[in-house]
Amino acid sequence: MGRAPCCEKVGLHRGSWDAKEDALLIQYVRSHGEGNWKDLPKQAGLLRCGKSCRLRWMNYLRPDIKRGNITPEEEDLIIRLHSLLGNRWSLIAGRLPNRTDNEIKNHWNSHLSKKIGSKVKTMSTRLFTSSKKNNNNNKKIQKYTKKIENEHEHAKETKIHSPKPVRISSFRWEESSPDQSIGRIVFQTL
DNA sequence: AATTAGATCAACCGCGGGGCA
DNA sequence: ATGCCCCGCGGTTGATCTAAT
């Protein structure tokens, strides 16, 4: 038998949150704090699973979230951290105050990953598996693949180092220039 | 003006880690 | 030592917006 579902899905809302649901969640977290996501929906009067509530709060409703464009400085830091940590978005987000891992991940996937051409496989797979968009997909795939291949030619000059994952307890940025543009990451291993 | 392609981002899914009984 | 359960994470999807044709 498979793993039990994280929540009872029958009768629960899915998809986009409305203002009323947001208000209920904000009100509940303000008075009770974060955590206990499993019981939160029932106690807050929300027809959502706890997972969905947690995600909504963490990625959208938290008061300390900085929304809007990622600055060139942040982008640069993301690139540098990604070259060291790989797709460890939560760790990377930890170095960018008030940014969420989801936001960084999205930014990487839509902007930065193009620089290394890794999207060829991902996008092609997506186009092939998307049942809704099967019409005219062949043309789309051909066009997209050619574009990415072109980009990849230029990207070959950029070397991306993907180290073997190592469990760490913490890490910090150590500046070696006054404007913080040069520095290194110091790891504390377990 | 209508259609198509591309970009963006909120949200969902499944998995694995870790706490606890 | 073992199994269950919750939480957090990364990968992926799909709706919507914008730009190009």
PDB file of C-alpha atoms (C1' of nucleotides) in Angstrom:
ATOM      1  CA  MET A   1       0.000   0.000   0.000  1.00  0.00           C
ATOM      2  CA  GLY A   2       1.196   3.449  -0.840  1.00  0.00           C
ATOM      3  CA  ARG A   3       1.840   6.328   1.412  1.00  0.00           C
ATOM      4  CA  ALA A   4      -1.248   7.969   2.848  1.00  0.00           C
ATOM      5  CA  PRO A   5      -2.068  11.369   1.357  1.00  0.00           C
ATOM      6  CA  CYS A   6      -0.937  14.356   3.386  1.00  0.00           C
ATOM      7  CA  CYS A   7      -4.471  15.604   3.684  1.00  0.00           C
ATOM      8  CA  GLU A   8      -8.033  14.710   2.903  1.00  0.00           C
ATOM      9  CA  LYS A   9      -8.521  16.269  -0.503  1.00  0.00           C
ATOM     10  CA  VAL A  10     -12.252  15.785  -0.966  1.00  0.00           C
ATOM     11  CA  GLY A  11     -14.058  19.089  -0.606  1.00  0.00           C
ATOM     12  CA  LEU A  12     -10.914  21.177  -0.199  1.00  0.00           C
ATOM     13  CA  HIS A  13     -10.233  24.270  -2.279  1.00  0.00           C
ATOM     14  CA  ARG A  14      -7.454  24.122  -4.833  1.00  0.00           C
ATOM     15  CA  GLY A  15      -5.850  26.638  -7.112  1.00  0.00           C
ATOM     16  CA  SER A  16      -5.542  30.354  -6.529  1.00  0.00           C
ATOM     17  CA  TRP A  17      -6.256  31.860  -3.147  1.00  0.00           C
ATOM     18  CA  ASP A  18      -8.857  34.580  -2.787  1.00  0.00           C
ATOM     19  CA  ALA A  19      -8.654  37.632  -0.525  1.00  0.00           C
ATOM     20  CA  LYS A  20     -10.916  36.092   2.075  1.00  0.00           C
ATOM     21  CA  GLU A  21      -8.758  32.989   2.425  1.00  0.00           C
ATOM     22  CA  ASP A  22      -5.641  35.151   2.643  1.00  0.00           C
ATOM     23  CA  ALA A  23      -7.239  37.245   5.378  1.00  0.00           C
ATOM     24  CA  LEU A  24      -8.169  34.150   7.394  1.00  0.00           C
ATOM     25  CA  LEU A  25      -4.668  32.747   7.115  1.00  0.00           C
ATOM     26  CA  ILE A  26      -2.988  36.024   8.026  1.00  0.00           C
ATOM     27  CA  GLN A  27      -5.301  36.517  10.977  1.00  0.00           C
ATOM     28  CA  TYR A  28      -4.657  33.016  12.266  1.00  0.00           C
ATOM     29  CA  VAL A  29      -0.876  33.139  11.944  1.00  0.00           C
ATOM     30  CA  ARG A  30      -0.762  36.577  13.566  1.00  0.00           C
ATOM     31  CA  SER A  31      -2.565  35.338  16.644  1.00  0.00           C
ATOM     32  CA  HIS A  32      -1.165  31.799  16.841  1.00  0.00           C
ATOM     33  CA  GLY A  33       2.155  31.962  15.035  1.00  0.00           C
ATOM     34  CA  GLU A  34       3.547  29.704  12.322  1.00  0.00           C
ATOM     35  CA  GLY A  35       3.631  25.935  12.568  1.00  0.00           C
ATOM     36  CA  ASN A  36       1.167  23.105  13.184  1.00  0.00           C
ATOM     37  CA  TRP A  37       0.171  23.363   9.534  1.00  0.00           C
ATOM     38  CA  LYS A  38      -1.806  20.162   9.648  1.00  0.00           C
ATOM     39  CA  ASP A  39      -4.375  21.477  12.108  1.00  0.00           C
ATOM     40  CA  LEU A  40      -4.215  25.098  10.999  1.00  0.00           C
ATOM     41  CA  PRO A  41      -6.828  24.938   8.213  1.00  0.00           C
ATOM     42  CA  LYS A  42      -9.503  23.494  10.471  1.00  0.00           C
ATOM     43  CA  GLN A  43      -8.784  25.934  13.276  1.00  0.00           C
ATOM     44  CA  ALA A  44      -8.566  28.924  10.938  1.00  0.00           C
ATOM     45  CA  GLY A  45     -11.729  27.959   9.097  1.00  0.00           C
ATOM     46  CA  LEU A  46      -9.985  27.318   5.804  1.00  0.00           C
ATOM     47  CA  LEU A  47     -10.974  24.651   3.296  1.00  0.00           C
ATOM     48  CA  ARG A  48      -7.353  24.026   2.315  1.00  0.00           C
ATOM     49  CA  CYS A  49      -4.798  21.409   3.198  1.00  0.00           C
ATOM     50  CA  GLY A  50      -2.040  22.392   5.594  1.00  0.00           C
ATOM     51  CA  LYS A  51       0.560  22.100   2.926  1.00  0.00           C
ATOM     52  CA  SER A  52      -1.221  24.633   0.773  1.00  0.00           C
ATOM     53  CA  CYS A  53      -1.546  27.027   3.728  1.00  0.00           C
ATOM     54  CA  ARG A  54       2.126  26.740   4.537  1.00  0.00           C
ATOM     55  CA  LEU A  55       3.115  27.402   0.947  1.00  0.00           C
ATOM     56  CA  ARG A  56       0.816  30.410   0.659  1.00  0.00           C
ATOM     57  CA  TRP A  57       2.164  31.907   3.868  1.00  0.00           C
ATOM     58  CA  MET A  58       5.818  31.217   3.170  1.00  0.00           C
ATOM     59  CA  ASN A  59       5.816  32.383  -0.425  1.00  0.00           C
ATOM     60  CA  TYR A  60       3.289  35.160  -0.457  1.00  0.00           C
ATOM     61  CA  LEU A  61       1.740  36.380   2.789  1.00  0.00           C
ATOM     62  CA  ARG A  62       4.694  36.611   5.146  1.00  0.00           C
ATOM     63  CA  PRO A  63       5.089  40.303   6.078  1.00  0.00           C
ATOM     64  CA  ASP A  64       8.867  40.294   5.629  1.00  0.00           C
ATOM     65  CA  ILE A  65       8.814  39.195   2.007  1.00  0.00           C
ATOM     66  CA  LYS A  66      10.439  41.557  -0.457  1.00  0.00           C
ATOM     67  CA  ARG A  67       8.486  41.444  -3.697  1.00  0.00           C
ATOM     68  CA  GLY A  68       9.381  42.839  -7.067  1.00  0.00           C
ATOM     69  CA  ASN A  69      12.332  42.679  -9.404  1.00  0.00           C
ATOM     70  CA  ILE A  70      15.475  40.871  -8.429  1.00  0.00           C
ATOM     71  CA  THR A  71      18.304  43.380  -8.501  1.00  0.00           C
ATOM     72  CA  PRO A  72      21.492  42.767 -10.499  1.00  0.00           C
ATOM     73  CA  GLU A  73      23.359  42.408  -7.188  1.00  0.00           C
ATOM     74  CA  GLU A  74      20.931  39.733  -6.026  1.00  0.00           C
ATOM     75  CA  GLU A  75      21.120  38.024  -9.391  1.00  0.00           C
ATOM     76  CA  ASP A  76      24.882  37.966  -9.202  1.00  0.00           C
ATOM     77  CA  LEU A  77      24.749  36.462  -5.733  1.00  0.00           C
ATOM     78  CA  ILE A  78      22.262  33.819  -6.887  1.00  0.00           C
ATOM     79  CA  ILE A  79      24.558  32.803  -9.728  1.00  0.00           C
ATOM     80  CA  ARG A  80      27.545  32.551  -7.451  1.00  0.00           C
ATOM     81  CA  LEU A  81      25.679  30.616  -4.788  1.00  0.00           C
ATOM     82  CA  HIS A  82      24.146  28.307  -7.372  1.00  0.00           C
ATOM     83  CA  SER A  83      27.556  27.472  -8.778  1.00  0.00           C
ATOM     84  CA  LEU A  84      28.574  26.399  -5.285  1.00  0.00           C
ATOM     85  CA  LEU A  85      25.390  24.860  -3.923  1.00  0.00           C
ATOM     86  CA  GLY A  86      23.496  23.670  -6.984  1.00  0.00           C
ATOM     87  CA  ASN A  87      19.696  23.650  -6.809  1.00  0.00           C
ATOM     88  CA  ARG A  88      19.552  24.142  -3.082  1.00  0.00           C
ATOM     89  CA  TRP A  89      17.078  26.951  -3.317  1.00  0.00           C
ATOM     90  CA  SER A  90      16.293  27.193   0.364  1.00  0.00           C
ATOM     91  CA  LEU A  91      19.970  27.592   1.205  1.00  0.00           C
ATOM     92  CA  ILE A  92      20.381  30.191  -1.522  1.00  0.00           C
ATOM     93  CA  ALA A  93      17.271  32.004  -0.325  1.00  0.00           C
ATOM     94  CA  GLY A  94      18.780  32.066   3.135  1.00  0.00           C
ATOM     95  CA  ARG A  95      21.533  34.307   1.812  1.00  0.00           C
ATOM     96  CA  LEU A  96      19.096  36.692   0.157  1.00  0.00           C
ATOM     97  CA  PRO A  97      17.147  38.446   2.894  1.00  0.00           C
ATOM     98  CA  ASN A  98      13.364  38.511   2.396  1.00  0.00           C
ATOM     99  CA  ARG A  99      13.439  36.482  -0.804  1.00  0.00           C
ATOM    100  CA  THR A 100      11.678  33.135  -0.995  1.00  0.00           C
ATOM    101  CA  ASP A 101      13.165  29.940  -2.361  1.00  0.00           C
ATOM    102  CA  ASN A 102      10.260  29.681  -4.786  1.00  0.00           C
ATOM    103  CA  GLU A 103      10.932  33.154  -6.149  1.00  0.00           C
ATOM    104  CA  ILE A 104      14.616  32.441  -6.592  1.00  0.00           C
ATOM    105  CA  LYS A 105      13.885  29.095  -8.200  1.00  0.00           C
ATOM    106  CA  ASN A 106      11.423  30.714 -10.605  1.00  0.00           C
ATOM    107  CA  HIS A 107      13.890  33.459 -11.453  1.00  0.00           C
ATOM    108  CA  TRP A 108      16.598  30.919 -12.092  1.00  0.00           C
ATOM    109  CA  ASN A 109      14.381  28.775 -14.286  1.00  0.00           C
ATOM    110  CA  SER A 110      13.030  31.658 -16.337  1.00  0.00           C
ATOM    111  CA  HIS A 111      16.085  33.912 -16.574  1.00  0.00           C
ATOM    112  CA  LEU A 112      19.352  32.449 -15.405  1.00  0.00           C
ATOM    113  CA  SER A 113      19.205  28.836 -16.535  1.00  0.00           C
ATOM    114  CA  LYS A 114      19.159  30.004 -20.145  1.00  0.00           C
ATOM    115  CA  LYS A 115      22.757  30.956 -19.692  1.00  0.00           C
ATOM    116  CA  ILE A 116      23.775  27.318 -19.369  1.00  0.00           C
ATOM    117  CA  GLY A 117      21.424  25.816 -21.911  1.00  0.00           C
ATOM    118  CA  SER A 118      20.072  23.214 -19.566  1.00  0.00           C
ATOM    119  CA  LYS A 119      16.575  24.046 -20.614  1.00  0.00           C
ATOM    120  CA  VAL A 120      16.722  22.054 -23.849  1.00  0.00           C
ATOM    121  CA  LYS A 121      15.831  18.806 -22.180  1.00  0.00           C
ATOM    122  CA  THR A 122      13.404  20.225 -19.656  1.00  0.00           C
ATOM    123  CA  MET A 123      11.392  22.230 -22.145  1.00  0.00           C
ATOM    124  CA  SER A 124      11.357  19.539 -24.780  1.00  0.00           C
ATOM    125  CA  THR A 125      10.121  17.038 -22.230  1.00  0.00           C
ATOM    126  CA  ARG A 126       7.482  19.485 -21.124  1.00  0.00           C
ATOM    127  CA  LEU A 127       6.249  20.103 -24.622  1.00  0.00           C
ATOM    128  CA  PHE A 128       6.056  16.412 -25.348  1.00  0.00           C
ATOM    129  CA  THR A 129       4.237  15.575 -22.162  1.00  0.00           C
ATOM    130  CA  SER A 130       1.815  18.473 -22.215  1.00  0.00           C
ATOM    131  CA  SER A 131      -1.409  16.896 -23.391  1.00  0.00           C
ATOM    132  CA  LYS A 132      -3.153  20.232 -23.769  1.00  0.00           C
ATOM    133  CA  LYS A 133      -0.559  21.724 -26.042  1.00  0.00           C
ATOM    134  CA  ASN A 134       0.069  18.808 -28.330  1.00  0.00           C
ATOM    135  CA  ASN A 135      -1.275  20.722 -31.308  1.00  0.00           C
ATOM    136  CA  ASN A 136       1.532  22.237 -33.322  1.00  0.00           C
ATOM    137  CA  ASN A 137       4.036  21.106 -30.726  1.00  0.00           C
ATOM    138  CA  ASN A 138       6.429  19.670 -33.277  1.00  0.00           C
ATOM    139  CA  LYS A 139       6.930  23.067 -34.870  1.00  0.00           C
ATOM    140  CA  LYS A 140       7.236  24.659 -31.468  1.00  0.00           C
ATOM    141  CA  ILE A 141       9.794  22.097 -30.317  1.00  0.00           C
ATOM    142  CA  GLN A 142      11.897  22.503 -33.452  1.00  0.00           C
ATOM    143  CA  LYS A 143      11.912  26.263 -33.078  1.00  0.00           C
ATOM    144  CA  TYR A 144      12.636  26.208 -29.379  1.00  0.00           C
ATOM    145  CA  THR A 145      15.354  23.576 -29.601  1.00  0.00           C
ATOM    146  CA  LYS A 146      17.137  25.537 -32.313  1.00  0.00           C
ATOM    147  CA  LYS A 147      16.987  28.682 -30.229  1.00  0.00           C
ATOM    148  CA  ILE A 148      18.346  26.945 -27.156  1.00  0.00           C
ATOM    149  CA  GLU A 149      21.051  25.218 -29.159  1.00  0.00           C
ATOM    150  CA  ASN A 150      22.130  28.618 -30.414  1.00  0.00           C
ATOM    151  CA  GLU A 151      22.245  29.983 -26.901  1.00  0.00           C
ATOM    152  CA  HIS A 152      24.050  26.884 -25.734  1.00  0.00           C
ATOM    153  CA  GLU A 153      26.832  27.513 -28.228  1.00  0.00           C
ATOM    154  CA  HIS A 154      27.591  30.796 -26.457  1.00  0.00           C
ATOM    155  CA  ALA A 155      27.039  29.301 -23.048  1.00  0.00           C
ATOM    156  CA  LYS A 156      29.727  26.684 -23.598  1.00  0.00           C
ATOM    157  CA  GLU A 157      32.270  29.292 -22.580  1.00  0.00           C
ATOM    158  CA  THR A 158      30.677  29.526 -19.137  1.00  0.00           C
ATOM    159  CA  LYS A 159      31.866  26.741 -16.878  1.00  0.00           C
ATOM    160  CA  ILE A 160      29.407  25.668 -14.212  1.00  0.00           C
ATOM    161  CA  HIS A 161      30.837  23.727 -11.319  1.00  0.00           C
ATOM    162  CA  SER A 162      28.412  21.233  -9.760  1.00  0.00           C
ATOM    163  CA  PRO A 163      30.031  19.888  -6.619  1.00  0.00           C
ATOM    164  CA  LYS A 164      28.982  16.681  -4.956  1.00  0.00           C
ATOM    165  CA  PRO A 165      26.383  17.500  -2.281  1.00  0.00           C
ATOM    166  CA  VAL A 166      27.821  17.736   1.201  1.00  0.00           C
ATOM    167  CA  ARG A 167      25.670  18.172   4.295  1.00  0.00           C
ATOM    168  CA  ILE A 168      26.519  21.376   6.138  1.00  0.00           C
ATOM    169  CA  SER A 169      25.221  22.907   9.333  1.00  0.00           C
ATOM    170  CA  SER A 170      25.660  26.508   8.253  1.00  0.00           C
ATOM    171  CA  PHE A 171      27.529  28.844   5.963  1.00  0.00           C
ATOM    172  CA  ARG A 172      28.274  32.540   5.732  1.00  0.00           C
ATOM    173  CA  TRP A 173      29.455  35.071   3.190  1.00  0.00           C
ATOM    174  CA  GLU A 174      32.853  36.533   3.935  1.00  0.00           C
ATOM    175  CA  GLU A 175      33.508  39.800   2.136  1.00  0.00           C
ATOM    176  CA  SER A 176      36.977  40.617   0.936  1.00  0.00           C
ATOM    177  CA  SER A 177      36.113  43.919  -0.712  1.00  0.00           C
ATOM    178  CA  PRO A 178      34.381  46.961   0.795  1.00  0.00           C
ATOM    179  CA  ASP A 179      31.497  46.900  -1.687  1.00  0.00           C
ATOM    180  CA  GLN A 180      30.856  43.189  -0.942  1.00  0.00           C
ATOM    181  CA  SER A 181      31.293  42.321  -4.605  1.00  0.00           C
ATOM    182  CA  ILE A 182      34.213  40.022  -3.889  1.00  0.00           C
ATOM    183  CA  GLY A 183      34.204  37.399  -1.232  1.00  0.00           C
ATOM    184  CA  ARG A 184      33.816  33.734  -0.470  1.00  0.00           C
ATOM    185  CA  ILE A 185      31.419  31.363   1.195  1.00  0.00           C
ATOM    186  CA  VAL A 186      32.691  29.720   4.358  1.00  0.00           C
ATOM    187  CA  PHE A 187      31.041  26.390   5.165  1.00  0.00           C
ATOM    188  CA  GLN A 188      30.593  24.763   8.537  1.00  0.00           C
ATOM    189  CA  THR A 189      30.292  21.020   7.948  1.00  0.00           C
ATOM    190  CA  LEU A 190      28.538  18.595  10.252  1.00  0.00           C
TER     191      LEU A 190
ATOM    192  C1'  DA B   1      -7.502  43.147 -34.423  1.00  0.00           C
ATOM    193  C1'  DA B   2      -6.573  38.393 -33.962  1.00  0.00           C
ATOM    194  C1'  DT B   3      -3.534  34.827 -33.242  1.00  0.00           C
ATOM    195  C1'  DT B   4       0.569  32.661 -31.654  1.00  0.00           C
ATOM    196  C1'  DA B   5       4.749  32.246 -28.987  1.00  0.00           C
ATOM    197  C1'  DG B   6       7.263  33.202 -25.055  1.00  0.00           C
ATOM    198  C1'  DA B   7       7.752  34.679 -20.215  1.00  0.00           C
ATOM    199  C1'  DT B   8       6.364  34.757 -15.577  1.00  0.00           C
ATOM    200  C1'  DC B   9       5.017  33.010 -11.252  1.00  0.00           C
ATOM    201  C1'  DA B  10       1.676  30.903  -7.932  1.00  0.00           C
ATOM    202  C1'  DA B  11       0.548  26.528  -6.682  1.00  0.00           C
ATOM    203  C1'  DC B  12       0.676  21.446  -6.669  1.00  0.00           C
ATOM    204  C1'  DC B  13       3.024  16.929  -6.187  1.00  0.00           C
ATOM    205  C1'  DG B  14       5.962  13.461  -4.450  1.00  0.00           C
ATOM    206  C1'  DC B  15       9.884  12.409  -1.834  1.00  0.00           C
ATOM    207  C1'  DG B  16      12.996  12.285   1.996  1.00  0.00           C
ATOM    208  C1'  DG B  17      14.605  13.809   6.604  1.00  0.00           C
ATOM    209  C1'  DG B  18      13.897  13.864  11.215  1.00  0.00           C
ATOM    210  C1'  DG B  19      11.222  13.863  15.507  1.00  0.00           C
ATOM    211  C1'  DC B  20       8.663  11.019  18.391  1.00  0.00           C
ATOM    212  C1'  DA B  21       6.091   7.148  20.385  1.00  0.00           C
TER     213       DA B  21
ATOM    214  C1'  DA C   1      15.327  -0.484  16.419  1.00  0.00           C
ATOM    215  C1'  DT C   2      11.258   0.451  14.011  1.00  0.00           C
ATOM    216  C1'  DG C   3       7.425   2.652  11.924  1.00  0.00           C
ATOM    217  C1'  DC C   4       4.429   6.593  11.605  1.00  0.00           C
ATOM    218  C1'  DC C   5       3.647  11.275  10.699  1.00  0.00           C
ATOM    219  C1'  DC C   6       4.633  16.103   9.799  1.00  0.00           C
ATOM    220  C1'  DC C   7       7.372  19.398   7.592  1.00  0.00           C
ATOM    221  C1'  DG C   8      10.271  21.293   4.168  1.00  0.00           C
ATOM    222  C1'  DC C   9      12.317  20.912  -0.218  1.00  0.00           C
ATOM    223  C1'  DG C  10      12.960  20.693  -5.277  1.00  0.00           C
ATOM    224  C1'  DG C  11      10.754  19.637  -9.583  1.00  0.00           C
ATOM    225  C1'  DT C  12       6.976  20.526 -12.345  1.00  0.00           C
ATOM    226  C1'  DT C  13       2.574  22.278 -14.039  1.00  0.00           C
ATOM    227  C1'  DG C  14      -0.712  25.414 -15.739  1.00  0.00           C
ATOM    228  C1'  DA C  15      -3.003  29.939 -15.790  1.00  0.00           C
ATOM    229  C1'  DT C  16      -2.232  34.414 -17.068  1.00  0.00           C
ATOM    230  C1'  DC C  17       0.156  38.218 -19.015  1.00  0.00           C
ATOM    231  C1'  DT C  18       3.004  40.353 -22.657  1.00  0.00           C
ATOM    232  C1'  DA C  19       5.320  40.705 -26.999  1.00  0.00           C
ATOM    233  C1'  DA C  20       5.695  39.515 -31.649  1.00  0.00           C
ATOM    234  C1'  DT C  21       3.743  38.438 -36.051  1.00  0.00           C
TER     235       DT C  21
END
